[in-house]
């Protein structure tokens, strides 16, 4: 192992999936779904006070809270996300701007958002996606599996050994960062992703990443390569270009938007399969089920359960008047379990379910830009895991660790202790 690899390994070995949920907005909740079902029935649009950080005020004496109208049903969530004139992304901009800079795309409104999205979308075109699949994602997955197999023990903890590691490496790869920079990039990336648990360290990491990306942009302006940063610094649509701060915000957004969501979603997919060995066997016997299985896992356990908006005018929704200026929280997690769409089995994981579009990737103008990349990463990595770790199953001896999917805002497994035939 090189010194760089050893530094990365140490970073990840110190990772404790369970600690991700303590005292952070991820939320220390095991199963929010019964309560969400009750909300859909009894108060589908509801004014509530949400605790963002327990004891998070400057002197630690008070919680930091947010008053907002929560929206729980599929049709209402979809209506809010598609109507970006009545529901602005200003609240997202305020929340993320501190860490990502003022031009963070997910927080922009029109016309700035469309201009920005058209420019960055060039870097995420289909051709790039195909190349990333074979040249980047599969080799990274295989390297991680090589490490697991080299131990020769026939056991692994797939969150710490695999799902938590892969998406950050994929982002580093698509941005075209030199491998020698990976250890420092990984360190900053993890601190940025964990900003809700440790705001001071997260904000410092964001500033380091900003300076680092500014240097990479400078290099790619002079000497373009086949990577996303080169595409971003040279992108041009109708004579428009991205300015430096927009590019630096976008690069930093890719870590929480692209790495955190995907690591959690891949863990949830594996958890669904490991908890339902019959469905895992069906998927292995018929790889044609893979597309439906990925979508079902994201619907069943979305890695991110809410988004945020602010009403720009008084709006009537579900019999409630949301006043202009109020914050709105569309619960995409609740919408994905709406029984009017998925029937009375909506809480179950079922890869053979009649396919039906879900809303875990959002909807409307801000719908996830990385949707195809996320699906490709999940497909490639689960395919490599099932192929290379035969007879994969939960480790019954470690059942005492009680692995389960956890969290109220972000959700993923507390651990995936597995055995396989070495
Ligand atoms: C399973 C994995 C993922 C899920 C569940 C997910 C979910 C979402 C959701 C719900 C939104 C909408 C936010 C809003 O409306 O305010 C969004 C936006 C976004 N996502 Fe994803 N995402 C995933 C993976 C990715 C990946 C892999 C990338 C890129 C590498 C990515 C990049 C983005 C970006 C840039 C936006 C902002 C789009 C815009 O504002 O126009 N996401 N994502």
Coordinates of C-alpha atoms and ligand atoms in Angstrom, one line a residue:
X1 CA 0.0 0.0 0.0
X2 CA 1.3 3.5 -0.9
X3 CA 1.5 6.3 1.7
X4 CA -1.5 7.9 0.0
X5 CA -3.5 4.7 0.1
X6 CA -2.6 4.2 3.7
X7 CA -3.8 7.8 4.5
X8 CA -7.1 7.2 2.8
X9 CA -7.5 3.8 4.5
X10 CA -7.0 5.4 7.9
X11 CA -9.7 8.0 7.2
X12 CA -12.2 5.4 6.3
X13 CA -11.3 2.9 9.0
X14 CA -12.2 5.6 11.6
X15 CA -15.6 5.9 10.0
X16 CA -18.5 4.9 12.2
X17 CA -21.8 4.7 10.3
X18 CA -23.8 4.8 13.5
X19 CA -22.2 8.1 14.6
X20 CA -23.5 9.7 11.4
X21 CA -26.9 10.1 13.0
X22 CA -26.1 11.4 16.5
X23 CA -27.0 15.1 17.0
X24 CA -27.2 15.9 13.3
X25 CA -30.1 16.7 11.0
X26 CA -29.8 13.1 9.8
X27 CA -32.0 12.5 12.8
X28 CA -31.8 9.7 15.4
X29 CA -35.0 7.9 14.0
X30 CA -35.3 4.3 13.1
X31 CA -38.6 4.2 11.3
X32 CA -40.3 7.5 10.4
X33 CA -42.8 5.9 8.0
X34 CA -45.7 5.1 10.3
X35 CA -45.8 8.7 11.4
X36 CA -45.5 9.9 7.8
X37 CA -48.4 7.7 6.9
X38 CA -50.5 9.2 9.7
X39 CA -49.6 12.7 8.4
X40 CA -50.7 11.8 4.9
X41 CA -54.0 10.7 6.3
X42 CA -54.7 13.3 9.0
X43 CA -52.7 16.5 8.2
X44 CA -51.3 16.3 4.7
X45 CA -50.2 20.0 4.7
X46 CA -49.2 21.1 8.2
X47 CA -47.4 24.0 9.9
X48 CA -44.7 22.6 12.2
X49 CA -41.5 23.6 14.0
X50 CA -38.5 21.5 13.1
X51 CA -35.3 21.2 15.2
X52 CA -32.4 21.7 12.9
X53 CA -29.6 21.4 15.5
X54 CA -30.3 20.3 19.1
X55 CA -28.5 22.8 21.4
X56 CA -27.1 24.4 18.3
X57 CA -27.4 28.1 19.3
X58 CA -24.1 30.0 19.7
X59 CA -24.0 29.5 23.5
X60 CA -25.4 25.9 23.2
X61 CA -28.4 26.8 25.4
X62 CA -31.2 26.6 22.8
X63 CA -32.1 24.5 19.8
X64 CA -31.9 26.0 16.3
X65 CA -35.4 25.5 14.9
X66 CA -37.3 26.3 11.7
X67 CA -41.0 27.0 11.2
X68 CA -42.3 25.5 8.0
X69 CA -45.3 24.1 6.2
X70 CA -44.7 20.4 5.6
X71 CA -46.3 18.6 2.6
X72 CA -46.7 14.9 2.7
X73 CA -48.8 13.5 -0.2
X74 CA -47.3 12.6 -3.6
X75 CA -49.6 14.9 -5.6
X76 CA -49.0 18.0 -3.4
X77 CA -45.2 17.4 -3.2
X78 CA -45.1 17.1 -7.0
X79 CA -47.2 20.3 -7.4
X80 CA -44.8 22.3 -5.1
X81 CA -41.6 21.1 -6.9
X82 CA -43.0 21.8 -10.4
X83 CA -44.3 25.3 -9.5
X84 CA -41.1 27.2 -9.1
X85 CA -42.9 30.5 -9.5
X86 CA -44.9 30.1 -6.4
X87 CA -42.2 28.1 -4.5
X88 CA -38.7 29.6 -4.7
X89 CA -35.4 27.8 -3.8
X90 CA -34.3 30.8 -1.7
X91 CA -34.4 28.8 1.5
X92 CA -32.0 26.2 -0.1
X93 CA -29.7 29.0 -1.1
X94 CA -29.6 30.4 2.4
X95 CA -29.0 26.9 3.9
X96 CA -26.3 25.8 1.5
X97 CA -24.8 29.2 0.6
X98 CA -22.8 29.4 3.8
X99 CA -20.9 26.2 2.8
X100 CA -21.1 26.2 -1.0
X101 CA -21.1 29.9 -1.9
X102 CA -23.9 32.1 -3.1
X103 CA -24.2 30.6 -6.6
X104 CA -25.0 27.1 -5.6
X105 CA -27.2 25.8 -8.4
X106 CA -29.7 23.9 -6.3
X107 CA -30.5 27.2 -4.6
X108 CA -30.9 29.4 -7.7
X109 CA -34.2 30.6 -9.1
X110 CA -35.0 31.4 -12.8
X111 CA -33.6 32.7 -15.0
X112 CA -30.2 32.2 -13.3
X113 CA -30.9 28.5 -12.6
X114 CA -31.7 27.6 -16.2
X115 CA -28.7 29.4 -17.5
X116 CA -26.4 27.6 -15.0
X117 CA -28.1 24.2 -15.5
X118 CA -27.7 24.4 -19.3
X119 CA -24.0 25.1 -18.9
X120 CA -23.2 22.3 -16.4
X121 CA -25.5 19.8 -18.1
X122 CA -22.9 19.7 -20.9
X123 CA -20.5 18.0 -18.6
X124 CA -23.0 15.3 -17.6
X125 CA -23.9 14.3 -21.1
X126 CA -24.7 10.6 -22.1
X127 CA -21.3 10.1 -23.7
X128 CA -19.4 11.0 -20.6
X129 CA -21.6 8.7 -18.6
X130 CA -20.8 5.6 -20.7
X131 CA -17.1 6.3 -20.3
X132 CA -17.3 6.8 -16.6
X133 CA -19.1 3.4 -16.2
X134 CA -16.3 1.2 -17.7
X135 CA -13.3 3.4 -17.1
X136 CA -14.0 4.7 -13.6
X137 CA -16.9 3.2 -11.6
X138 CA -16.2 -0.5 -12.3
X139 CA -12.4 -0.2 -11.7
X140 CA -13.0 1.6 -8.4
X141 CA -15.6 -1.0 -7.3
X142 CA -13.1 -3.8 -8.3
X143 CA -10.3 -2.2 -6.3
X144 CA -12.4 -2.0 -3.2
X145 CA -13.5 -5.6 -3.6
X146 CA -9.9 -6.7 -4.2
X147 CA -9.1 -5.2 -0.7
X148 CA -12.0 -7.1 0.9
X149 CA -11.1 -10.4 -0.9
X150 CA -7.4 -10.0 -0.1
X151 CA -8.2 -10.3 3.6
X152 CA -9.3 -13.9 2.9
X153 CA -11.8 -13.9 5.8
X154 CA -15.0 -14.2 3.9
X155 CA -16.5 -11.3 5.9
X156 CA -16.9 -7.5 5.4
X157 CA -18.7 -4.5 6.7
X158 CA -20.0 -3.1 3.3
X159 CA -20.7 0.4 4.5
X160 CA -17.2 1.1 5.8
X161 CA -15.4 -1.1 3.3
X162 CA -17.3 -0.2 0.2
X163 CA -20.4 2.1 0.0
X164 CA -19.0 5.0 2.0
X165 CA -15.8 5.0 -0.1
X166 CA -16.9 4.6 -3.7
X167 CA -18.9 7.7 -4.6
X168 CA -16.3 10.2 -3.3
X169 CA -13.7 8.5 -5.4
X170 CA -16.1 8.6 -8.4
X171 CA -16.5 12.4 -8.0
X172 CA -12.7 12.8 -7.7
X173 CA -12.4 10.8 -10.9
X174 CA -15.0 12.7 -12.9
X175 CA -13.6 16.0 -11.8
X176 CA -10.2 14.8 -13.1
X177 CA -8.2 15.3 -9.9
X178 CA -4.7 13.9 -9.9
X179 CA -4.5 10.7 -7.8
X180 CA -1.8 12.2 -5.6
X181 CA -4.3 14.7 -4.4
X182 CA -6.9 12.1 -3.4
X183 CA -6.0 11.9 0.4
X184 CA -6.4 15.6 1.0
X185 CA -9.5 15.7 -1.3
X186 CA -11.0 12.8 0.6
X187 CA -10.4 14.4 4.0
X188 CA -12.0 17.7 2.9
X189 CA -14.9 15.9 1.2
X190 CA -15.7 13.8 4.3
X191 CA -15.7 17.0 6.5
X192 CA -17.9 18.8 4.0
X193 CA -20.4 15.9 3.9
X194 CA -20.4 15.8 7.7
X195 CA -21.0 19.6 8.0
X196 CA -24.2 19.2 10.0
X197 CA -22.4 17.1 12.6
X198 CA -19.4 19.5 12.8
X199 CA -20.2 22.8 11.2
X200 CA -16.8 24.4 12.1
X201 CA -14.7 21.7 10.4
X202 CA -17.2 21.5 7.5
X203 CA -16.9 25.2 6.7
X204 CA -13.1 25.2 7.0
X205 CA -13.0 22.2 4.6
X206 CA -15.3 24.0 2.2
X207 CA -12.9 27.0 2.1
X208 CA -9.9 24.6 1.5
X209 CA -11.8 22.9 -1.3
X210 CA -12.7 26.3 -2.8
X211 CA -9.0 27.3 -3.0
X212 CA -8.0 23.8 -4.3
X213 CA -10.6 23.8 -7.0
X214 CA -9.6 27.4 -8.0
X215 CA -6.1 26.1 -8.7
X216 CA -7.4 23.1 -10.7
X217 CA -9.6 25.5 -12.8
X218 CA -6.6 27.6 -13.6
X219 CA -4.7 24.6 -14.8
X220 CA -7.6 23.3 -16.9
X221 CA -8.1 26.7 -18.5
X222 CA -4.6 26.5 -19.9
X223 CA -4.4 22.8 -20.5
X224 CA -7.9 21.2 -21.0
X225 CA -8.3 17.5 -20.3
X226 CA -11.2 15.0 -20.7
X227 CA -12.8 15.8 -17.4
X228 CA -15.7 17.8 -15.8
X229 CA -13.7 20.7 -14.6
X230 CA -12.3 21.2 -18.2
X231 CA -15.8 21.0 -19.5
X232 CA -17.0 23.6 -16.9
X233 CA -14.3 26.2 -17.5
X234 CA -14.9 25.9 -21.3
X235 CA -18.7 25.4 -21.4
X236 CA -20.5 28.0 -23.5
X237 CA -24.2 28.2 -24.5
X238 CA -25.5 31.1 -26.6
X239 CA -22.4 33.1 -25.7
X240 CA -22.9 32.6 -22.0
X241 CA -20.2 31.1 -19.7
X242 CA -20.0 30.1 -16.1
X243 CA -18.0 32.5 -13.9
X244 CA -15.3 31.3 -11.5
X245 CA -17.5 31.4 -8.4
X246 CA -20.3 29.4 -10.1
X247 CA -17.8 26.7 -11.0
X248 CA -16.4 26.6 -7.5
X249 CA -19.9 26.3 -6.0
X250 CA -20.8 23.6 -8.4
X251 CA -17.7 21.5 -7.7
X252 CA -18.4 21.6 -4.0
X253 CA -22.1 20.9 -4.5
X254 CA -21.2 17.6 -6.1
X255 CA -20.0 16.2 -2.8
X256 CA -23.2 16.4 -0.7
X257 CA -25.4 16.1 -3.8
X258 CA -23.6 13.3 -5.6
X259 CA -21.5 11.4 -3.0
X260 CA -23.5 11.5 0.2
X261 CA -26.8 10.6 -1.6
X262 CA -25.3 7.8 -3.6
X263 CA -23.4 6.2 -0.8
X264 CA -26.6 6.1 1.3
X265 CA -28.8 4.9 -1.6
X266 CA -26.4 2.1 -2.5
X267 CA -26.3 1.0 1.2
X268 CA -30.2 1.0 1.3
X269 CA -30.3 -1.1 -1.9
X270 CA -27.9 -3.7 -0.5
X271 CA -29.9 -3.7 2.8
X272 CA -33.1 -4.4 0.9
X273 CA -31.5 -7.3 -1.0
X274 CA -29.8 -8.8 2.1
X275 CA -33.0 -8.6 4.1
X276 CA -34.9 -10.3 1.3
X277 CA -32.7 -13.2 0.1
X278 CA -35.5 -14.4 -2.3
X279 CA -35.4 -11.1 -4.1
X280 CA -31.6 -11.1 -4.2
X281 CA -31.7 -14.6 -5.8
X282 CA -34.3 -13.4 -8.3
X283 CA -32.2 -10.5 -9.3
X284 CA -29.1 -12.7 -9.7
X285 CA -31.1 -15.2 -11.8
X286 CA -32.5 -12.4 -14.0
X287 CA -30.3 -9.3 -14.4
X288 CA -33.1 -7.8 -16.4
X289 CA -34.7 -7.0 -13.1
X290 CA -31.9 -4.6 -12.2
X291 CA -33.4 -1.4 -13.5
X292 CA -36.7 -2.0 -11.6
X293 CA -34.8 -3.1 -8.5
X294 CA -32.7 0.1 -8.3
X295 CA -35.8 2.3 -8.7
X296 CA -37.7 0.3 -6.1
X297 CA -34.9 0.6 -3.6
X298 CA -34.7 4.4 -4.1
X299 CA -38.5 4.6 -3.7
X300 CA -38.6 2.3 -0.7
X301 CA -35.7 4.0 1.2
X302 CA -34.8 7.3 -0.4
X303 CA -31.4 8.5 0.9
X304 CA -32.8 12.0 1.3
X305 CA -36.3 12.5 2.7
X306 CA -37.0 16.2 2.3
X307 CA -36.2 19.2 0.2
X308 CA -36.9 22.9 0.9
X309 CA -38.8 25.8 -0.7
X310 CA -40.1 29.3 0.2
X311 CA -43.6 30.5 -0.9
X312 CA -43.4 33.7 -3.0
X313 CA -47.2 34.3 -2.7
X314 CA -50.1 33.1 -0.7
X315 CA -50.8 29.6 -2.0
X316 CA -53.8 27.2 -1.2
X317 CA -52.6 23.6 -0.9
X318 CA -54.5 20.7 0.6
X319 CA -57.0 23.0 2.1
X320 CA -54.4 25.1 3.9
X321 CA -53.2 28.6 3.0
X322 CA -49.5 28.9 2.9
X323 CA -48.6 32.6 3.4
X324 CA -46.1 34.4 1.2
X325 CA -42.6 34.2 2.7
X326 CA -43.3 30.9 4.6
X327 CA -40.8 28.0 4.3
X328 CA -42.2 24.8 2.8
X329 CA -40.8 21.3 3.3
X330 CA -42.0 18.9 0.6
X331 CA -41.5 15.4 2.1
X332 CA -40.3 13.4 -0.9
X333 CA -39.8 10.5 1.5
X334 CA -43.4 10.5 2.5
X335 CA -44.5 11.0 -1.1
X336 CA -42.6 7.9 -2.2
X337 CA -44.7 5.8 0.2
X338 CA -48.1 7.3 -0.8
X339 CA -50.6 4.5 -0.7
X340 CA -52.8 6.2 -3.3
X341 CA -50.0 5.5 -5.8
X342 CA -48.3 2.3 -4.4
X343 CA -51.3 0.7 -2.7
X344 CA -51.3 -1.0 0.7
X345 CA -47.9 -2.5 0.2
X346 CA -46.2 0.9 -0.2
X347 CA -44.0 0.3 2.9
X348 CA -42.6 -2.9 1.5
X349 CA -39.5 -3.5 -0.7
X350 CA -40.6 -5.4 -3.8
X351 CA -38.5 -5.4 -6.9
X352 CA -41.3 -7.1 -8.9
X353 CA -43.7 -4.3 -8.2
X354 CA -45.5 -2.7 -11.2
X355 CA -43.1 0.2 -12.1
X356 CA -44.4 3.7 -11.4
X357 CA -42.3 6.9 -11.4
X358 CA -41.3 8.0 -7.9
X359 CA -40.1 11.4 -6.7
X360 CA -37.0 10.6 -4.7
X361 CA -34.9 12.5 -7.3
X362 CA -37.2 15.5 -7.1
X363 CA -39.3 16.9 -10.0
X364 CA -39.6 20.0 -12.1
X365 CA -36.7 22.4 -12.9
X366 CA -34.4 21.3 -10.1
X367 CA -34.9 17.5 -10.7
X368 CA -31.6 15.7 -9.9
X369 CA -28.9 16.4 -12.5
X370 CA -27.0 13.3 -11.4
X371 CA -29.9 10.9 -11.8
X372 CA -28.3 8.8 -14.6
X373 CA -24.9 8.8 -12.8
X374 CA -26.5 7.7 -9.5
X375 CA -28.4 4.8 -11.3
X376 CA -25.3 3.8 -13.2
X377 CA -23.1 3.8 -9.9
X378 CA -25.8 1.7 -8.1
X379 CA -26.1 -0.8 -11.0
X380 CA -22.3 -1.2 -11.5
X381 CA -21.4 -1.5 -7.9
X382 CA -24.2 -3.9 -6.8
X383 CA -23.5 -6.0 -9.9
X384 CA -19.8 -6.2 -9.0
X385 CA -20.6 -7.0 -5.4
X386 CA -23.1 -9.8 -6.3
X387 CA -20.7 -11.3 -8.8
X388 CA -17.5 -11.2 -6.8
X389 CA -18.8 -12.0 -3.3
X390 CA -20.7 -15.3 -3.8
X391 CA -23.4 -16.5 -1.4
X392 CA -23.6 -13.0 0.1
X393 CA -25.6 -12.8 3.3
X394 CA -25.9 -10.9 6.6
X395 CA -23.5 -12.2 9.2
X396 CA -25.8 -13.8 11.8
X397 CA -23.0 -13.7 14.5
X398 CA -23.0 -9.9 14.2
X399 CA -26.7 -9.7 14.5
X400 CA -26.1 -8.2 17.9
X401 CA -25.0 -5.0 16.2
X402 CA -28.6 -4.8 15.0
X403 CA -27.9 -3.4 11.5
X404 CA -30.9 -1.3 10.3
X405 CA -31.7 1.7 8.1
X406 CA -31.7 4.8 10.2
X407 CA -32.3 8.6 10.0
X408 CA -35.0 11.2 9.6
X409 CA -33.6 13.5 6.9
X410 CA -30.9 11.3 5.4
X411 CA -31.3 7.6 5.6
X412 CA -28.8 4.7 5.2
X413 CA -27.8 1.5 7.1
X414 CA -26.0 1.7 10.4
X415 CA -23.8 -1.1 9.0
X416 CA -23.9 -4.0 6.5
X417 CA -22.0 -6.9 8.3
X418 CA -21.9 -9.7 5.7
X419 CA -20.4 -13.1 5.0
X420 CA -19.6 -14.6 1.6
X421 CA -17.9 -17.7 0.3
X422 CA -14.2 -16.8 0.2
Ligands
LIG1 C1 -29.6 8.2 -5.3 C2 -28.9 9.3 -5.4 C3 -29.5 10.7 -5.5 C4 -30.7 11.2 -5.0 C5 -31.8 10.5 -4.2 C6 -30.7 12.6 -5.4 C7 -31.7 13.5 -5.1 C8 -31.8 14.8 -5.5 C9 -33.0 15.6 -5.3 C10 -34.2 15.3 -4.5 C11 -32.7 16.8 -5.9 C12 -33.6 18.0 -6.0 C13 -33.4 19.1 -4.9 C14 -34.4 20.2 -5.0 O1 -35.3 20.1 -5.7 O2 -34.2 21.2 -4.2 C15 -31.4 16.7 -6.5 C16 -30.7 17.7 -7.2 C17 -29.4 17.6 -7.6 N1 -28.6 16.5 -7.6 FE1 -29.1 14.7 -7.0 N2 -29.5 12.9 -6.0 C18 -28.8 11.8 -6.1 C19 -27.5 11.6 -6.8 C20 -26.9 12.7 -7.4 C21 -25.6 12.5 -8.1 C22 -24.8 11.2 -8.3 C23 -25.3 13.8 -8.5 C24 -24.1 14.3 -9.3 C25 -22.9 13.8 -9.3 C26 -26.3 14.7 -8.1 C27 -26.3 16.0 -8.4 C28 -27.4 16.9 -8.2 C29 -27.4 18.3 -8.6 C30 -26.3 19.1 -9.2 C31 -28.7 18.8 -8.2 C32 -29.2 20.2 -8.4 C33 -30.0 20.3 -9.7 C34 -30.7 21.6 -9.9 O3 -30.7 22.4 -9.0 O4 -31.1 21.9 -11.0 N3 -27.3 14.0 -7.5 N4 -30.9 15.5 -6.3

